[in-house]
Coordinates of C-alpha atoms and ligand atoms in Angstrom, one line a residue:
M1 CA -2.0 1.5 -29.3
T2 CA -0.4 -0.3 -26.3
T3 CA 0.3 1.3 -23.0
F4 CA 4.1 1.5 -23.5
N5 CA 3.5 3.3 -26.9
E6 CA 2.8 6.2 -24.8
L7 CA 5.5 9.0 -24.5
Q8 CA 6.3 8.8 -21.0
H9 CA 7.2 4.9 -21.4
Q10 CA 9.4 5.6 -24.4
N11 CA 11.7 8.8 -23.8
D12 CA 12.9 10.2 -20.7
E13 CA 11.9 13.8 -21.5
A14 CA 8.6 12.9 -21.8
A15 CA 8.6 10.7 -18.6
R16 CA 10.1 13.8 -16.8
K17 CA 7.1 15.9 -17.9
W18 CA 4.8 13.0 -17.0
F19 CA 6.1 12.9 -13.7
E20 CA 6.3 16.7 -13.3
E21 CA 2.5 17.0 -14.3
L22 CA 1.3 14.6 -11.6
R23 CA 3.5 15.8 -8.9
W24 CA 2.8 19.5 -9.4
P25 CA -0.5 19.9 -11.4
G26 CA -0.8 23.5 -9.8
G27 CA 2.9 24.7 -10.7
V28 CA 6.2 23.7 -9.3
V29 CA 6.6 23.2 -5.9
C30 CA 9.8 23.3 -4.1
P31 CA 10.3 20.0 -2.0
H32 CA 12.4 21.7 0.5
C33 CA 10.4 24.8 1.5
G34 CA 6.7 24.2 0.2
T35 CA 6.8 27.4 -2.0
V36 CA 4.5 27.2 -4.9
G37 CA 5.5 28.7 -8.4
T38 CA 8.4 30.7 -7.6
A39 CA 11.2 28.0 -9.0
Y40 CA 12.8 28.7 -12.3
A41 CA 14.5 26.2 -14.4
R42 CA 18.3 25.9 -14.5
S43 CA 18.7 23.3 -17.1
K44 CA 16.6 21.9 -20.0
L45 CA 17.0 18.7 -18.1
G46 CA 14.4 19.5 -15.2
L47 CA 16.9 21.1 -12.5
Y48 CA 15.0 23.7 -10.9
R49 CA 16.1 26.3 -8.3
C50 CA 14.1 27.8 -5.9
A51 CA 13.5 31.4 -5.7
E52 CA 12.7 31.9 -2.0
K53 CA 15.3 34.0 -0.1
E54 CA 16.0 31.7 2.8
C55 CA 15.9 28.7 0.2
R56 CA 17.5 29.0 -3.0
K57 CA 17.7 25.2 -3.2
D58 CA 18.0 23.0 -6.2
F59 CA 15.7 20.1 -6.9
T60 CA 14.0 17.7 -9.7
V61 CA 10.8 16.0 -9.8
T62 CA 12.7 13.1 -7.8
T63 CA 13.9 15.2 -4.9
K64 CA 12.2 14.1 -1.7
S65 CA 10.3 11.5 -3.4
V66 CA 10.6 7.4 -3.6
M67 CA 12.6 8.1 -6.6
E68 CA 15.2 10.3 -4.9
S69 CA 18.6 9.5 -5.9
S70 CA 18.0 6.9 -8.4
H71 CA 20.1 6.2 -11.3
I72 CA 17.3 4.5 -13.3
P73 CA 16.3 6.4 -16.3
L74 CA 12.8 8.1 -15.6
R75 CA 10.9 6.2 -18.8
L76 CA 11.7 3.1 -16.9
W77 CA 10.2 4.2 -13.6
A78 CA 7.1 5.2 -15.6
Q79 CA 7.2 1.9 -17.0
A80 CA 7.5 -0.2 -13.6
F81 CA 4.8 2.4 -12.4
T82 CA 2.8 1.1 -14.8
L83 CA 3.4 -2.5 -14.8
L84 CA 3.1 -2.8 -10.7
C85 CA 0.0 -1.1 -10.9
S86 CA -1.9 -3.0 -13.7
S87 CA -1.4 -6.8 -12.9
K88 CA -4.0 -7.8 -10.6
K89 CA -1.5 -10.1 -8.6
G90 CA 1.7 -7.9 -8.8
M91 CA 5.0 -8.2 -10.5
S92 CA 7.9 -9.8 -9.0
A93 CA 11.4 -8.1 -9.0
H94 CA 12.5 -11.0 -11.4
Q95 CA 9.8 -10.5 -13.7
L96 CA 10.5 -6.7 -13.7
H97 CA 14.5 -7.3 -14.2
R98 CA 13.7 -9.5 -17.3
T99 CA 11.1 -7.3 -18.7
L100 CA 12.7 -3.8 -18.1
K101 CA 16.5 -5.3 -19.0
I102 CA 17.7 -3.8 -15.6
T103 CA 19.7 -5.6 -12.9
Y104 CA 17.7 -7.8 -10.5
K105 CA 19.1 -5.3 -7.9
S106 CA 17.7 -2.5 -9.3
A107 CA 14.5 -4.1 -10.1
W108 CA 14.1 -4.9 -6.5
F109 CA 14.8 -1.6 -5.6
L110 CA 12.0 -0.4 -8.0
C111 CA 9.8 -2.6 -6.7
H112 CA 10.0 -1.8 -3.1
R113 CA 10.1 2.1 -3.9
I114 CA 6.7 2.1 -6.0
R115 CA 5.3 -0.1 -3.1
E116 CA 6.3 2.5 -0.6
A117 CA 4.5 4.9 -3.1
M118 CA 1.3 2.9 -2.8
R119 CA 1.1 3.0 1.1
T120 CA -1.3 5.4 1.2
G121 CA -2.4 5.0 4.8
G122 CA -5.7 4.9 6.0
L123 CA -6.9 8.4 7.6
E124 CA -10.6 8.3 7.0
P125 CA -12.6 5.6 8.8
L126 CA -14.0 3.0 7.0
G127 CA -17.9 2.6 6.7
G128 CA -20.4 4.8 7.9
E129 CA -24.2 5.1 8.5
G130 CA -26.1 2.3 6.6
K131 CA -22.4 0.6 5.5
I132 CA -21.4 -2.4 6.2
V133 CA -17.8 -3.2 7.2
E134 CA -16.3 -6.8 7.4
A135 CA -13.4 -7.7 9.9
D136 CA -11.5 -11.1 9.6
E137 CA -8.2 -12.4 10.3
T138 CA -6.0 -14.4 8.4
Y139 CA -2.2 -16.2 9.0
Y140 CA 0.4 -16.3 6.2
G141 CA 4.2 -17.3 6.0
P142 CA 6.0 -18.1 8.8
T143 CA 7.4 -15.7 11.6
E144 CA 10.9 -15.2 11.5
K145 CA 11.0 -14.6 15.4
P146 CA 7.8 -16.2 16.9
Y147 CA 5.8 -13.7 19.1
A148 CA 6.8 -13.7 22.9
S149 CA 4.0 -12.6 25.2
P150 CA 5.3 -10.5 28.3
Q151 CA 3.8 -13.9 30.7
R152 CA 6.7 -15.9 28.8
K153 CA 9.5 -14.0 30.3
G154 CA 12.0 -15.4 28.3
R155 CA 11.3 -19.1 28.3
P156 CA 12.6 -20.9 25.6
F157 CA 10.1 -21.9 22.5
T158 CA 9.9 -25.7 22.2
G159 CA 8.8 -27.7 19.1
G160 CA 5.7 -26.8 17.4
G161 CA 6.4 -24.6 14.3
R162 CA 2.7 -25.3 13.3
G163 CA -0.5 -23.3 13.6
P164 CA -1.3 -19.7 13.9
A165 CA 1.5 -19.3 16.7
N166 CA 4.0 -19.4 14.3
K167 CA 2.4 -17.5 11.4
R168 CA 2.0 -13.9 10.7
P169 CA -1.0 -12.6 11.4
I170 CA -2.9 -10.4 9.1
V171 CA -6.1 -8.6 10.1
A172 CA -8.4 -6.8 7.3
L173 CA -11.5 -4.4 7.4
V174 CA -13.2 -4.2 4.2
E175 CA -16.3 -1.9 3.7
R176 CA -18.6 -3.9 1.7
G177 CA -18.4 -2.1 -2.1
G178 CA -15.5 -0.2 -0.7
S179 CA -12.0 0.1 0.4
V180 CA -10.1 -2.6 2.2
R181 CA -7.3 -1.6 4.9
T182 CA -5.0 -4.3 6.2
F183 CA -2.5 -4.8 9.2
H184 CA 0.2 -7.0 9.7
V185 CA 0.0 -7.4 13.6
P186 CA 2.8 -9.3 15.8
V187 CA 0.0 -11.2 17.6
A188 CA -3.8 -11.4 16.7
D189 CA -5.3 -11.0 20.3
K190 CA -8.3 -9.3 21.3
D191 CA -6.4 -5.9 22.5
T192 CA -4.8 -5.7 19.1
V193 CA -7.7 -6.2 16.9
T194 CA -10.0 -4.2 19.2
K195 CA -8.0 -1.1 18.7
I196 CA -7.7 -1.6 14.9
V197 CA -11.4 -2.2 14.4
R198 CA -12.3 0.9 16.7
G199 CA -9.5 2.8 15.4
N200 CA -10.5 2.5 11.6
I201 CA -14.2 1.8 11.2
A202 CA -17.1 4.7 11.5
R203 CA -19.2 3.9 14.6
E204 CA -22.5 4.1 12.4
S205 CA -21.5 1.1 10.6
R206 CA -22.7 -2.5 10.7
L207 CA -20.0 -4.6 11.6
H208 CA -20.1 -8.0 10.4
T209 CA -17.1 -10.7 11.5
D210 CA -17.4 -14.3 12.3
D211 CA -17.9 -15.8 16.1
S212 CA -14.2 -15.7 16.9
R213 CA -13.9 -14.1 20.4
L214 CA -11.6 -11.6 19.1
Y215 CA -14.7 -9.2 18.3
I216 CA -16.7 -10.1 21.2
G217 CA -17.8 -6.7 22.6
S218 CA -17.4 -5.0 19.7
D219 CA -21.5 -4.5 19.7
V220 CA -21.4 -1.5 22.0
H221 CA -19.0 0.2 19.7
F222 CA -20.8 0.0 16.4
A223 CA -24.5 0.4 15.1
A224 CA -24.7 -3.3 15.1
H225 CA -22.2 -6.3 15.4
E226 CA -23.6 -9.3 13.2
T227 CA -21.6 -12.3 13.2
V228 CA -21.9 -15.7 11.1
T229 CA -21.1 -18.9 13.0
H230 CA -18.4 -20.3 11.0
S231 CA -17.8 -22.8 14.0
H232 CA -21.3 -24.4 13.1
G233 CA -20.7 -24.2 9.1
E234 CA -22.9 -21.0 8.7
Y235 CA -21.2 -18.8 6.4
V236 CA -24.0 -16.5 5.1
R237 CA -27.2 -15.4 6.9
G238 CA -29.1 -12.8 4.9
D239 CA -26.8 -9.9 4.3
V240 CA -24.4 -11.2 7.1
H241 CA -21.2 -12.5 5.8
T242 CA -17.3 -12.0 5.8
N243 CA -17.0 -13.2 2.3
T244 CA -15.7 -9.9 1.0
A245 CA -12.7 -10.0 3.5
E246 CA -12.2 -13.6 2.8
G247 CA -11.8 -12.7 -1.5
Y248 CA -9.5 -10.4 -0.6
F249 CA -7.2 -12.6 1.3
S250 CA -7.6 -15.1 -1.3
I251 CA -6.4 -12.5 -4.2
F252 CA -3.5 -11.7 -1.5
K253 CA -2.4 -15.3 -0.9
R254 CA -2.8 -16.6 -4.4
G255 CA -0.3 -13.3 -5.8
M256 CA 2.0 -13.7 -2.8
R257 CA 2.4 -17.7 -3.9
G258 CA 2.4 -16.9 -7.4
V259 CA 4.4 -13.9 -7.8
Y260 CA 6.1 -13.2 -4.7
Q261 CA 7.4 -16.5 -3.1
H262 CA 10.0 -15.2 -0.7
C263 CA 8.7 -12.3 1.6
K264 CA 10.9 -11.3 4.5
E265 CA 8.3 -10.5 7.4
K266 CA 9.7 -6.9 7.8
H267 CA 8.7 -6.5 4.1
L268 CA 5.0 -8.0 4.7
H269 CA 3.3 -4.4 5.3
R270 CA 4.4 -3.4 1.8
Y271 CA 3.3 -6.2 0.1
L272 CA -0.2 -5.8 2.0
A273 CA 0.0 -1.9 1.1
E274 CA 0.4 -3.0 -2.9
F275 CA -2.3 -5.3 -2.8
D276 CA -4.3 -3.0 -1.0
F277 CA -3.9 -0.1 -3.3
R278 CA -4.8 -2.2 -6.1
Y279 CA -8.0 -3.2 -4.7
N280 CA -8.9 0.0 -3.6
H281 CA -8.4 1.9 -7.2
R282 CA -10.1 -1.5 -9.0
I283 CA -12.1 -1.2 -12.2
K284 CA -15.3 -1.7 -10.2
L285 CA -14.8 1.6 -8.2
G286 CA -14.0 3.3 -11.7
Y287 CA -10.3 2.9 -12.0
N288 CA -8.3 2.1 -15.1
D289 CA -4.5 0.7 -15.2
G290 CA -3.7 4.3 -16.3
D291 CA -5.4 5.8 -13.5
R292 CA -3.9 3.8 -10.9
A293 CA -0.4 4.4 -12.1
A294 CA -1.0 8.0 -12.1
L295 CA -2.1 7.9 -8.4
A296 CA 1.0 5.8 -7.3
V297 CA 3.1 8.5 -8.9
K298 CA 1.3 11.2 -7.1
H299 CA 1.9 9.4 -3.8
A300 CA 5.3 9.0 -4.4
A301 CA 6.1 12.6 -3.3
G302 CA 7.0 13.1 0.3
K303 CA 4.0 12.9 2.1
R304 CA 4.8 15.1 4.9
L305 CA 5.5 18.2 2.9
T306 CA 3.2 21.1 3.7
Y307 CA 2.5 23.3 1.0
R308 CA 2.5 27.3 1.4
Q309 CA 2.1 30.1 -0.9
P310 CA 5.2 32.2 -1.8
H311 CA 5.0 35.6 0.2
Ligands
ZN401 ZN1 12.4 26.2 -1.7

């Protein structure tokens, strides 16, 4: 049996049930008021009404989720979630358009919505006692608007067009053997990088970086700050290196070049979220393709919802 023989990929009724079970494992929750378990079905097609006196609103499993007000059949949504979550380097809207036989516009919409669902955001700090977190930065693609420092005071940009100054900086923090968290920043300067590093890594961690001046001073904040001197050709010293972060960047760049040739800068953070999501739920950490799709579906629901019990 292939993945696409599973019922949620075959018919819309089964797909709806699949989405409902993932979104509401503990009973139907009204997405308008957050009440659990009082809604009743108004039709066989998945329309519910909240029974709370002050609410009484109608909703479906797609209400207040990335799937809201989409006309794409639910079985195709299920297929798209599965496809985007199972290919290591992602899938382009063009490919999805051909595979699912939907318009390119619909495919593009699906891709961006699913990417949004994958944006799980980092809350817990990475690392911890005895753990290593690598920090590194890279540059990807040309910026659409060069970064203007306050000192520039509106003076025009001349020539150039090469080098990191006109590329999109990305900072990655990777816990060795664990999760990655990436940031597309307007400029990779010391202030920006310091804020990211301190705001996202547990103080008890060992921080590994190269000898870039961006990380100077980090030693006072962490259990240790160990560096490899890339400028002198040193890449590994004992267990000190930034190879995990560099490995992540190389998956990202190969995927972006091969699959997503044209990525507008304003969408870059979503592509990063997509690559982060797959990396953080990779096979090595115990996730299979199905788990990954199910998790993305769970994150598709409005994340700001607060659940409460009926009174
Ligand atoms: Zn309600």
